[in-house]
Short mmCIF file of C-alpha atoms in Angstrom, two decimals:
data_model
loop_
_atom_site.label_atom_id
_atom_site.label_comp_id
_atom_site.label_asym_id
_atom_site.label_seq_id
_atom_site.Cartn_x
_atom_site.Cartn_y
_atom_site.Cartn_z
CA MET Y 30 33.33 82.58 -87.15
CA ALA Y 31 35.65 83.69 -84.32
CA ASN Y 32 39.36 83.09 -84.77
CA PRO Y 33 40.05 80.08 -82.48
CA THR Y 34 43.69 81.11 -81.94
CA LEU Y 35 42.63 84.60 -80.88
CA PHE Y 36 39.89 83.17 -78.64
CA ARG Y 37 42.38 80.91 -76.86
CA SER Y 38 44.71 83.88 -76.36
CA LEU Y 39 41.93 85.97 -74.82
CA LEU Y 40 40.92 83.05 -72.59
CA GLY Y 41 44.50 82.70 -71.37
CA ALA Y 42 44.70 86.41 -70.62
CA LEU Y 43 41.81 86.05 -68.21
CA ILE Y 44 43.65 83.40 -66.19
CA PRO Y 45 45.59 84.89 -63.25
CA ARG Y 46 49.31 84.26 -63.14
CA THR Y 47 50.49 81.59 -60.73
CA THR Y 48 52.08 82.86 -57.53
CA THR Y 49 54.31 79.94 -56.47
CA ARG Y 50 55.55 76.44 -57.17
CA ASN Y 51 54.05 73.48 -55.37
CA GLU Y 52 56.08 70.89 -53.48
CA ALA Y 53 56.43 68.80 -56.67
CA GLY Y 54 57.77 71.79 -58.63
CA GLY Y 55 54.65 72.53 -60.68
CA ARG Y 56 52.99 75.91 -61.16
CA ALA Y 57 50.42 76.66 -58.45
CA TYR Y 58 48.51 79.32 -56.57
CA LEU Y 59 49.48 80.14 -53.00
CA ARG Y 60 46.52 80.22 -50.67
CA THR Y 61 45.80 82.98 -48.18
CA PRO Y 62 46.90 82.35 -44.58
CA GLU Y 63 43.29 81.55 -43.63
CA GLN Y 64 42.85 79.11 -46.52
CA THR Y 65 46.19 77.45 -45.82
CA LEU Y 66 45.50 77.08 -42.11
CA ALA Y 67 42.09 75.61 -42.90
CA GLN Y 68 43.73 73.05 -45.21
CA LEU Y 69 46.34 72.08 -42.64
CA ALA Y 70 43.72 71.87 -39.89
CA ALA Y 71 41.65 69.35 -41.85
CA THR Y 72 44.47 67.16 -43.20
CA GLY Y 73 47.61 67.77 -41.18
CA CYS Y 74 48.55 65.10 -38.64
CA LEU Y 75 52.00 66.63 -38.01
CA ASN Y 76 53.66 63.57 -39.53
CA ALA Y 77 55.91 63.37 -42.61
CA THR Y 78 54.05 63.22 -45.95
CA PHE Y 79 55.24 62.44 -49.50
CA TYR Y 80 56.47 65.99 -50.06
CA ALA Y 81 56.74 67.60 -46.58
CA SER Y 82 58.39 66.61 -43.31
CA ALA Y 83 56.66 66.81 -39.95
CA GLY Y 84 58.96 69.68 -38.96
CA GLU Y 85 58.05 71.67 -42.06
CA GLN Y 86 54.36 71.26 -41.31
CA LEU Y 87 54.89 72.34 -37.71
CA ASP Y 88 56.80 75.46 -38.73
CA ARG Y 89 54.14 76.33 -41.29
CA VAL Y 90 51.26 75.96 -38.82
CA LEU Y 91 53.06 78.03 -36.20
CA ASP Y 92 53.74 80.80 -38.73
CA LEU Y 93 50.13 80.78 -39.92
CA SER Y 94 48.84 80.81 -36.34
CA ASP Y 95 50.60 84.15 -35.88
CA ARG Y 96 49.31 85.58 -39.18
CA VAL Y 97 45.57 84.98 -38.75
CA ALA Y 98 43.28 86.70 -36.26
CA PRO Y 99 43.01 84.96 -32.88
CA GLU Y 100 39.27 84.48 -33.44
CA PHE Y 101 39.92 82.60 -36.69
CA LEU Y 102 42.58 80.52 -34.94
CA ALA Y 103 40.08 79.56 -32.24
CA ARG Y 104 37.40 78.69 -34.78
CA THR Y 105 39.87 76.61 -36.81
CA ALA Y 106 40.82 74.61 -33.72
CA LEU Y 107 37.13 73.95 -33.03
CA TYR Y 108 36.40 73.04 -36.65
CA SER Y 109 39.41 70.73 -36.82
CA ARG Y 110 38.25 68.80 -33.75
CA GLN Y 111 34.46 68.87 -33.99
CA ARG Y 112 33.97 68.46 -37.74
CA GLY Y 113 37.33 67.24 -39.00
CA PHE Y 114 37.76 64.81 -36.06
CA MET Y 115 41.48 65.57 -35.94
CA LYS Y 116 43.62 64.97 -32.85
CA ASP Y 117 47.12 66.49 -32.78
CA MET Y 118 46.29 69.50 -34.96
CA PRO Y 119 43.46 71.03 -32.85
CA ALA Y 120 45.55 70.54 -29.70
CA PHE Y 121 48.46 72.37 -31.36
CA LEU Y 122 46.21 75.21 -32.53
CA LEU Y 123 44.78 75.53 -29.03
CA ALA Y 124 48.30 75.64 -27.58
CA ALA Y 125 49.22 78.40 -30.06
CA LEU Y 126 46.05 80.27 -29.11
CA SER Y 127 46.98 80.07 -25.41
CA ARG Y 128 49.96 82.28 -26.21
CA ARG Y 129 48.08 84.75 -28.39
CA ASP Y 130 44.77 85.10 -26.53
CA PRO Y 131 44.40 83.16 -23.26
CA ALA Y 132 40.77 84.28 -22.82
CA LEU Y 133 39.77 82.87 -26.23
CA MET Y 134 41.68 79.68 -25.44
CA ASP Y 135 39.67 79.34 -22.23
CA ARG Y 136 36.38 79.65 -24.16
CA ALA Y 137 37.38 77.01 -26.72
CA PHE Y 138 39.22 74.61 -24.38
CA ASP Y 139 36.38 72.33 -23.25
CA ARG Y 140 35.14 71.71 -26.80
CA VAL Y 141 38.59 70.97 -28.22
CA VAL Y 142 39.95 68.99 -25.27
CA ASP Y 143 37.05 66.53 -25.12
CA SER Y 144 38.92 63.33 -24.19
CA PRO Y 145 41.84 62.20 -22.01
CA ARG Y 146 43.99 61.72 -25.10
CA MET Y 147 43.34 65.30 -26.18
CA LEU Y 148 44.24 66.56 -22.70
CA ARG Y 149 47.54 64.68 -22.68
CA THR Y 150 48.32 65.85 -26.22
CA PHE Y 151 47.62 69.50 -25.34
CA VAL Y 152 49.84 69.36 -22.25
CA GLN Y 153 52.60 67.56 -24.16
CA ILE Y 154 52.57 70.16 -26.96
CA VAL Y 155 52.63 73.13 -24.58
CA ARG Y 156 55.48 71.75 -22.49
CA SER Y 157 57.51 70.86 -25.60
CA GLY Y 158 57.80 74.52 -26.53
CA ALA Y 159 56.67 73.76 -30.12
CA ALA Y 160 53.77 76.21 -29.87
CA GLY Y 161 55.88 79.07 -28.54
CA ARG Y 162 55.72 78.47 -24.80
CA LYS Y 163 57.35 75.88 -22.52
CA SER Y 164 55.18 76.02 -19.42
CA LEU Y 165 51.44 75.74 -18.99
CA GLY Y 166 50.97 79.17 -17.44
CA ALA Y 167 48.02 80.42 -15.42
CA ALA Y 168 45.22 80.20 -18.02
CA PRO Y 169 46.05 76.72 -19.37
CA LYS Y 170 46.51 75.39 -15.80
CA ARG Y 171 43.10 76.77 -14.88
CA CYS Y 172 41.54 75.02 -17.90
CA VAL Y 173 43.25 71.72 -17.12
CA ARG Y 174 42.11 71.85 -13.49
CA ARG Y 175 38.57 72.53 -14.68
CA TRP Y 176 38.79 69.51 -17.01
CA LEU Y 177 39.88 67.29 -14.11
CA ASP Y 178 37.19 68.65 -11.78
CA GLN Y 179 34.45 67.95 -14.35
CA ARG Y 180 35.29 64.20 -14.57
CA THR Y 181 33.85 61.60 -12.23
CA ASP Y 182 36.23 59.47 -10.19
CA ALA Y 183 35.55 56.49 -12.49
CA ALA Y 184 36.16 58.55 -15.64
CA LEU Y 185 39.37 59.99 -14.25
CA PHE Y 186 40.63 56.55 -13.27
CA ALA Y 187 39.85 55.25 -16.76
CA ALA Y 188 41.72 58.25 -18.18
CA SER Y 189 44.88 57.17 -16.38
CA VAL Y 190 45.74 54.85 -19.29
CA GLY Y 191 48.44 56.51 -21.39
CA THR Y 192 51.81 58.13 -20.84
CA ALA Y 193 54.05 61.04 -21.90
CA PRO Y 194 52.46 62.67 -20.01
CA SER Y 195 50.27 60.45 -17.86
CA ILE Y 196 47.26 61.80 -16.00
CA ALA Y 197 49.37 61.50 -12.85
CA ASP Y 198 51.97 63.78 -14.47
CA VAL Y 199 49.24 66.27 -15.34
CA VAL Y 200 47.94 66.25 -11.77
CA LYS Y 201 51.44 67.00 -10.48
CA MET Y 202 51.74 69.93 -12.90
CA VAL Y 203 48.45 71.71 -12.17
CA HIS Y 204 47.81 70.83 -8.48
CA PRO Y 205 44.02 70.41 -8.55
CA LYS Y 206 42.21 70.82 -5.23
CA PRO Y 207 40.17 67.67 -4.43
CA THR Y 208 36.71 68.35 -3.02
CA THR Y 209 35.98 64.84 -1.71
CA ARG Y 210 37.85 62.23 0.30
CA GLU Y 211 37.64 59.80 -2.64
CA ARG Y 212 39.12 62.31 -5.11
CA GLU Y 213 41.97 63.11 -2.71
CA ALA Y 214 42.72 59.39 -2.33
CA LEU Y 215 42.48 58.86 -6.11
CA TYR Y 216 45.03 61.59 -6.83
CA GLY Y 217 47.37 60.07 -4.26
CA TYR Y 218 46.88 56.59 -5.74
CA LEU Y 219 47.62 57.81 -9.27
CA MET Y 220 50.83 59.47 -8.10
CA GLY Y 221 52.00 56.33 -6.31
CA ARG Y 222 51.49 57.52 -2.75
CA ASP Y 223 50.32 55.39 0.16
CA VAL Y 224 46.58 55.92 0.65
CA ARG Y 225 43.87 54.27 2.74
CA PHE Y 226 42.27 51.53 0.64
CA GLU Y 227 38.84 52.29 2.13
CA SER Y 228 39.05 55.90 0.91
CA LEU Y 229 39.53 54.97 -2.75
CA PRO Y 230 36.62 55.16 -5.22
CA ALA Y 231 34.73 51.89 -5.64
CA VAL Y 232 36.06 51.21 -9.15
CA VAL Y 233 39.67 51.44 -7.93
CA ARG Y 234 38.97 49.10 -4.99
CA GLN Y 235 37.35 46.62 -7.39
CA PHE Y 236 40.33 46.82 -9.76
CA GLU Y 237 42.82 46.19 -6.96
CA ALA Y 238 40.72 43.28 -5.68
CA PHE Y 239 40.61 41.81 -9.19
CA LYS Y 240 44.39 42.01 -9.44
CA GLY Y 241 44.59 40.33 -6.05
CA GLY Y 242 42.60 37.30 -7.21
CA ASP Y 243 38.90 38.20 -6.79
CA ARG Y 244 37.86 37.31 -10.36
CA ALA Y 245 34.09 37.15 -9.86
CA GLU Y 246 33.55 40.15 -12.11
CA VAL Y 247 35.80 42.08 -14.48
CA PRO Y 248 36.05 45.71 -13.31
CA ASP Y 249 34.72 48.36 -15.69
CA VAL Y 250 38.09 49.84 -16.65
CA PRO Y 251 39.98 50.15 -19.95
CA PHE Y 252 41.10 46.70 -21.04
CA GLN Y 253 44.72 47.90 -21.28
CA MET Y 254 44.73 47.87 -17.47
CA LEU Y 255 43.73 44.23 -17.43
CA THR Y 256 45.91 42.57 -20.05
CA ALA Y 257 48.86 42.06 -17.67
CA VAL Y 258 46.55 40.14 -15.31
CA GLY Y 259 45.93 37.39 -17.87
CA LEU Y 260 42.22 37.29 -18.76
CA ASP Y 261 40.46 34.05 -19.64
CA ARG Y 262 37.89 33.70 -22.45
CA ARG Y 263 34.92 34.54 -20.24
CA GLU Y 264 36.62 37.68 -18.99
CA TRP Y 265 37.62 38.77 -22.49
CA ALA Y 266 33.96 38.32 -23.47
CA GLN Y 267 32.94 40.71 -20.68
CA VAL Y 268 35.48 43.24 -21.95
CA ALA Y 269 34.15 42.93 -25.51
CA ARG Y 270 30.51 43.32 -24.42
CA ARG Y 271 31.01 46.69 -22.79
CA GLY Y 272 33.80 48.11 -24.96
CA GLY Y 273 33.28 51.34 -26.84
CA TRP Y 274 32.68 51.30 -30.61
CA GLN Y 275 36.22 52.36 -31.56
CA MET Y 276 37.72 49.92 -29.06
CA ILE Y 277 35.75 47.07 -30.66
CA ARG Y 278 36.77 48.10 -34.19
CA MET Y 279 40.44 48.18 -33.24
CA ASN Y 280 40.50 44.85 -31.37
CA LEU Y 281 38.61 42.37 -33.53
CA ASN Y 282 41.72 40.26 -34.09
CA THR Y 283 42.52 40.36 -30.36
CA PHE Y 284 39.04 39.08 -29.60
CA ALA Y 285 39.49 36.27 -32.11
CA ARG Y 286 42.81 35.24 -30.55
CA HIS Y 287 41.21 34.99 -27.12
CA GLY Y 288 38.17 33.01 -28.26
CA VAL Y 289 35.61 35.77 -27.73
CA PHE Y 290 33.61 34.81 -30.81
CA ASP Y 291 33.19 31.27 -29.43
CA GLU Y 292 31.08 32.66 -26.60
CA PRO Y 293 27.33 32.27 -27.35
CA GLY Y 294 25.80 35.40 -28.87
CA LEU Y 295 29.03 37.44 -28.95
CA THR Y 296 29.42 37.39 -32.74
CA GLU Y 297 25.89 38.71 -33.21
CA HIS Y 298 26.35 41.27 -30.43
CA ILE Y 299 29.58 42.68 -31.87
CA ALA Y 300 28.22 42.74 -35.43
CA ALA Y 301 25.14 44.63 -34.23
CA ARG Y 302 27.30 47.16 -32.39
CA LEU Y 303 29.50 47.76 -35.44
CA ARG Y 304 26.54 48.50 -37.73
CA ASP Y 305 24.65 50.63 -35.19
CA ALA Y 306 24.14 54.04 -36.83
CA SER Y 307 23.97 56.00 -33.57
CA GLU Y 308 27.19 54.44 -32.28
CA ILE Y 309 28.98 55.14 -35.58
CA ALA Y 310 27.98 58.81 -35.36
CA ARG Y 311 28.99 59.05 -31.71
CA ALA Y 312 32.38 57.44 -32.40
CA ARG Y 313 33.19 60.10 -35.05
CA VAL Y 314 34.75 57.46 -37.24
CA PHE Y 315 36.66 58.27 -40.42
CA PRO Y 316 35.58 56.16 -43.39
CA TYR Y 317 39.24 55.24 -43.96
CA GLN Y 318 39.41 53.78 -40.42
CA LEU Y 319 36.69 51.34 -41.40
CA LEU Y 320 38.65 50.42 -44.50
CA ALA Y 321 41.72 49.80 -42.34
CA ALA Y 322 39.72 47.54 -40.02
CA TYR Y 323 38.16 45.68 -42.96
CA ARG Y 324 41.55 45.02 -44.56
CA SER Y 325 43.26 43.91 -41.36
CA VAL Y 326 40.60 41.51 -40.11
CA ASP Y 327 42.04 38.06 -39.41
CA PRO Y 328 40.39 35.05 -41.11
CA ALA Y 329 39.48 33.84 -37.61
CA VAL Y 330 37.05 36.77 -37.24
CA PRO Y 331 33.56 35.57 -38.31
CA GLY Y 332 32.22 36.63 -41.70
CA ALA Y 333 29.22 38.26 -40.01
CA VAL Y 334 31.57 40.74 -38.35
CA ARG Y 335 33.36 41.49 -41.62
CA ARG Y 336 30.00 42.13 -43.30
CA ALA Y 337 29.07 44.41 -40.40
CA LEU Y 338 32.14 46.54 -41.20
CA GLU Y 339 30.88 46.91 -44.77
CA ASP Y 340 27.46 47.94 -43.43
CA ALA Y 341 29.18 50.42 -41.12
CA MET Y 342 30.97 51.94 -44.11
CA GLU Y 343 27.68 52.45 -45.94
CA LEU Y 344 26.31 54.22 -42.86
CA ALA Y 345 29.46 56.31 -42.33
CA ILE Y 346 29.12 57.86 -45.80
CA ALA Y 347 25.32 58.07 -45.76
CA ASN Y 348 25.38 61.88 -46.05
CA THR Y 349 27.11 61.77 -49.44
CA PRO Y 350 25.13 64.17 -51.62
CA ALA Y 351 22.80 63.10 -54.40
CA ILE Y 352 23.42 65.86 -56.93
CA ALA Y 353 21.11 66.91 -59.72
CA GLY Y 354 22.60 66.92 -63.20
CA ARG Y 355 25.71 65.36 -64.71
CA VAL Y 356 28.53 64.63 -62.27
CA TYR Y 357 32.16 63.71 -63.01
CA VAL Y 358 34.34 62.19 -60.27
CA CYS Y 359 38.12 62.23 -60.78
CA PRO Y 360 40.31 60.45 -58.20
CA ASP Y 361 44.08 60.91 -58.36
CA VAL Y 362 45.78 57.48 -58.57
CA SER Y 363 49.33 58.76 -59.15
CA GLY Y 364 52.47 57.64 -57.34
CA SER Y 365 52.47 60.34 -54.64
CA MET Y 366 49.01 59.18 -53.59
CA ARG Y 367 50.59 55.95 -52.33
CA SER Y 368 51.81 57.78 -49.19
CA PRO Y 369 50.00 57.16 -45.85
CA ILE Y 370 46.92 59.32 -45.42
CA THR Y 371 48.04 60.51 -41.96
CA GLY Y 372 51.75 60.67 -42.84
CA HIS Y 373 54.73 58.61 -41.75
CA ARG Y 374 54.98 58.10 -38.00
CA LYS Y 375 57.63 55.83 -36.50
CA GLY Y 376 56.03 52.65 -35.24
CA ALA Y 377 52.47 53.77 -35.98
CA THR Y 378 52.16 54.56 -39.70
CA THR Y 379 48.70 53.75 -41.01
CA ALA Y 380 48.36 51.20 -43.81
CA VAL Y 381 45.69 53.36 -45.45
CA ARG Y 382 47.06 55.56 -48.22
CA CYS Y 383 45.88 58.79 -49.82
CA VAL Y 384 44.75 56.80 -52.85
CA ASP Y 385 42.57 54.66 -50.57
CA ALA Y 386 40.89 57.75 -49.13
CA ALA Y 387 40.41 59.17 -52.65
CA ALA Y 388 38.91 55.88 -53.75
CA LEU Y 389 36.54 55.84 -50.77
CA ILE Y 390 35.30 59.37 -51.47
CA THR Y 391 34.85 58.48 -55.14
CA ALA Y 392 33.00 55.24 -54.41
CA ALA Y 393 30.74 57.05 -51.94
CA ILE Y 394 29.78 59.69 -54.52
CA LEU Y 395 29.13 56.99 -57.12
CA ARG Y 396 26.85 55.17 -54.70
CA GLN Y 397 24.57 58.21 -54.34
CA ASN Y 398 24.95 59.32 -57.99
CA PRO Y 399 24.75 56.16 -60.15
CA SER Y 400 24.93 58.10 -63.43
CA ALA Y 401 28.17 59.88 -62.47
CA ASP Y 402 31.14 59.40 -64.81
CA LEU Y 403 34.42 58.11 -63.38
CA LEU Y 404 37.77 59.52 -64.60
CA PRO Y 405 40.71 58.24 -62.49
CA PHE Y 406 43.96 59.96 -63.47
CA GLU Y 407 47.73 59.99 -63.06
CA HIS Y 408 49.73 61.56 -65.97
CA SER Y 409 46.60 60.82 -68.05
CA VAL Y 410 43.12 59.40 -67.48
CA VAL Y 411 43.05 55.69 -66.62
CA ARG Y 412 40.14 53.82 -68.11
CA MET Y 413 38.03 51.95 -65.55
CA ASP Y 414 34.38 51.07 -65.00
CA LEU Y 415 32.74 50.51 -61.63
CA SER Y 416 29.21 49.46 -60.75
CA TRP Y 417 27.40 51.67 -58.24
CA ARG Y 418 25.62 48.53 -57.07
CA ASP Y 419 28.82 47.11 -55.60
CA SER Y 420 29.66 48.00 -52.01
CA VAL Y 421 31.67 51.13 -51.31
CA MET Y 422 34.39 48.93 -49.81
CA THR Y 423 34.63 46.77 -52.97
CA ASN Y 424 34.76 49.74 -55.34
CA ALA Y 425 37.31 51.56 -53.18
CA GLU Y 426 39.66 48.57 -53.23
CA ARG Y 427 39.36 48.23 -57.03
CA LEU Y 428 40.07 51.92 -57.59
CA ALA Y 429 43.07 51.95 -55.27
CA SER Y 430 44.69 49.09 -57.21
CA ILE Y 431 45.33 51.08 -60.41
CA GLY Y 432 47.69 53.89 -61.42
CA GLY Y 433 51.04 54.92 -59.97
CA GLY Y 434 52.48 57.43 -62.47
CA GLY Y 435 53.04 61.19 -62.37
CA THR Y 436 50.41 63.74 -61.34
CA CYS Y 437 48.43 65.72 -63.92
CA VAL Y 438 45.38 67.25 -62.24
CA SER Y 439 44.21 68.82 -65.50
CA ALA Y 440 44.06 65.46 -67.34
CA PRO Y 441 40.38 64.62 -66.64
CA LEU Y 442 39.29 68.16 -67.49
CA ALA Y 443 41.26 68.03 -70.74
CA GLN Y 444 39.56 64.77 -71.69
CA LEU Y 445 36.13 66.22 -70.90
CA ASN Y 446 36.91 69.18 -73.13
CA GLU Y 447 38.05 66.89 -75.94
CA ARG Y 448 34.69 65.14 -75.65
CA LYS Y 449 32.89 68.50 -75.47
CA ALA Y 450 31.22 67.04 -72.38
CA GLU Y 451 28.40 68.78 -70.57
CA GLY Y 452 27.82 68.67 -66.82
CA GLU Y 453 27.02 70.47 -63.60
CA LEU Y 454 29.72 69.27 -61.18
CA VAL Y 455 33.32 68.02 -61.42
CA VAL Y 456 34.94 66.62 -58.26
CA ILE Y 457 38.71 66.07 -58.25
CA VAL Y 458 40.21 64.19 -55.28
CA SER Y 459 43.99 64.58 -55.13
CA ASP Y 460 47.03 65.76 -53.21
CA ASN Y 461 47.02 68.68 -55.71
CA GLU Y 462 50.74 68.22 -56.49
CA SER Y 463 50.38 68.51 -60.25
CA TRP Y 464 53.66 68.72 -62.21
CA VAL Y 465 53.24 66.81 -65.49
CA ASP Y 466 51.18 69.70 -66.91
CA ALA Y 467 53.42 72.50 -65.59
CA ASN Y 468 54.50 73.86 -69.00
CA VAL Y 469 51.70 76.30 -69.71
CA ALA Y 470 52.13 79.92 -70.79
CA ARG Y 471 50.08 81.43 -67.97
CA GLY Y 472 48.34 80.15 -64.87
CA THR Y 473 47.85 76.41 -64.42
CA ALA Y 474 46.64 73.86 -66.93
CA THR Y 475 43.88 72.90 -64.49
CA LEU Y 476 42.42 76.40 -64.38
CA ARG Y 477 42.82 76.81 -68.15
CA GLU Y 478 40.95 73.56 -68.83
CA TRP Y 479 38.29 74.38 -66.26
CA ASN Y 480 37.63 77.78 -67.83
CA ALA Y 481 37.15 76.06 -71.17
CA PHE Y 482 34.76 73.54 -69.62
CA ARG Y 483 32.77 76.27 -67.92
CA ALA Y 484 32.56 78.35 -71.08
CA ARG Y 485 30.53 75.42 -72.43
CA ASN Y 486 28.72 74.82 -69.12
CA PRO Y 487 28.14 78.23 -67.49
CA ARG Y 488 26.41 76.74 -64.41
CA ALA Y 489 29.10 74.13 -63.73
CA ARG Y 490 31.07 73.96 -60.49
CA LEU Y 491 34.47 72.48 -59.66
CA VAL Y 492 35.39 70.93 -56.30
CA LEU Y 493 39.05 70.18 -55.52
CA ILE Y 494 39.28 67.89 -52.48
CA ASP Y 495 42.86 68.01 -51.21
CA LEU Y 496 43.97 65.12 -49.00
CA GLN Y 497 47.40 66.38 -47.93
CA PRO Y 498 48.54 69.35 -45.78
CA TYR Y 499 50.14 71.50 -48.47
CA SER Y 500 49.60 75.21 -49.04
CA THR Y 501 48.97 75.50 -52.79
CA THR Y 502 46.16 74.79 -55.20
CA GLN Y 503 45.75 74.28 -58.94
CA ALA Y 504 42.68 76.53 -59.16
CA ILE Y 505 41.96 79.55 -56.99
CA ASP Y 506 38.66 79.91 -55.10
CA ARG Y 507 35.92 81.58 -57.11
CA GLU Y 508 32.15 81.51 -57.22
CA ASP Y 509 32.42 78.32 -59.29
CA ILE Y 510 35.52 76.74 -57.64
CA LEU Y 511 35.78 75.23 -54.17
CA ASN Y 512 39.02 74.05 -52.55
CA ILE Y 513 38.41 71.84 -49.55
CA GLY Y 514 40.65 69.62 -47.44
CA GLY Y 515 40.04 66.56 -45.33
CA PHE Y 516 38.94 62.96 -45.24
CA SER Y 517 36.08 62.93 -42.75
CA ASP Y 518 32.49 62.57 -43.90
CA HIS Y 519 32.03 66.33 -43.29
CA VAL Y 520 33.62 66.77 -46.73
CA PHE Y 521 30.42 65.40 -48.26
CA GLU Y 522 28.29 67.97 -46.43
CA VAL Y 523 30.40 70.86 -47.73
CA VAL Y 524 30.37 69.50 -51.29
CA SER Y 525 26.59 69.17 -51.11
CA GLN Y 526 26.14 72.75 -49.96
CA PHE Y 527 28.48 74.06 -52.65
CA ALA Y 528 26.83 72.05 -55.42
CA ALA Y 529 23.45 73.45 -54.37
CA GLY Y 530 24.79 77.03 -54.32
CA ARG Y 531 24.39 77.46 -50.54
CA LEU Y 532 28.00 78.41 -49.66
CA ASN Y 533 28.99 82.06 -49.52
CA SER Y 534 31.79 83.62 -51.53
CA GLU Y 535 34.41 82.59 -48.98
CA HIS Y 536 33.41 78.95 -49.46
CA TRP Y 537 35.20 76.66 -47.04
CA VAL Y 538 36.91 79.39 -45.02
CA GLY Y 539 33.42 80.78 -44.53
CA GLN Y 540 32.42 77.45 -42.98
CA ILE Y 541 35.17 77.84 -40.40
CA ALA Y 542 34.44 81.52 -39.84
CA SER Y 543 30.84 80.59 -38.96
CA VAL Y 544 31.88 78.30 -36.07
CA ALA Y 545 30.64 79.69 -32.76
CA ILE Y 546 33.34 80.28 -30.15
#
């Protein structure tokens, strides 16, 4: 029989030495610039997190943007927006790209800047100097003018909601050339100039008439333009009927306050909109946004609408993989996971925490894999049983209510090894800031325990889903190890491909490298 002490020594010798300390002080592996930028692009909202300030994140992204190839920078910006559904981060990456390769920025611009908010964010970032330049310059101005030219008069008027900068500010900066009398009048109107009323687009004339007392019909404009006018219940009902999916989700309590649900058929209409699969996909909703809406719903909102949010959640995570073989799901419920998922932002910090997002991902995997084992952990594994038959929302709330101690990412793997467990996939959802298990002779405890697990299960794979924008990991990428960041439902697609052996050796970075520019 082999000497177990000698065997453990040989196993340790095969583990690479750690290359850094993580933000919590534990041993860790530093990712490559491409891997780190990919992580930041999928999780970084440029707000303060538990371990890193907004300024530190900004400096790190700017440094990485200079260290990767411009093509990878362009692809990361596209991935961050189109698959990660991020907002500030892709705009910042695009601004950095405008300095490094204006031609590549031009090619990526229209797919990254796909909304008025994204346009205003891009312009704000460029003019702030945070991305390395303080003026728009010729190429960015050309892209912004193209964006304005491609919008209809009605769309551009609707885009005028928002400030710092406003669309009027943007128009003043880039000097677009209007091609119609209506567009020329609209630009003048937005900038506060005197224009002929008859020359304005129809939607602007209708809006001005509504403000002047013609209340026959509510104009089709963003409701923020109308709130100062003082809408009655019938008018609020019109606003609710034609609002976009995200607008409805975010204003359920407002509708309740203004009696919208007392209007005949409105409760059923709104519930049907919320659970509409095509609208959910088009809205690019994060599962955690649905959890936030579900938690914040006022008791005055009808139960049918609350149930519709639960149905929407089930649809939003419908592409969670059903994985053959034994699956172990390990959500981190430690104290650092109590920080907001999108970081601290003055006046606008989300109530949804990292632990809530981890719980949602876990509950979603359990729904599609009823035989999966659950191992929540902090400094050790926390015992808990969930039923896959319960709703994802219910299970997520139960999971998020436990834990709170230190972080030991290796704890669930250690317990599986103690049990001599067999399995094909282990998924750990964490902020990766392990420190309780830092005192190991070589490498990290996580990689040591995983190597022991895989020695028993040679076909097993490990997925580390990181929910925070840090630059280290507890286990380096290998054929059997995937590090992935983010909290959109695209995470499930990547996990599914990896579990089925369809990702190449570069794993997640390979996903970004495959994005067409």
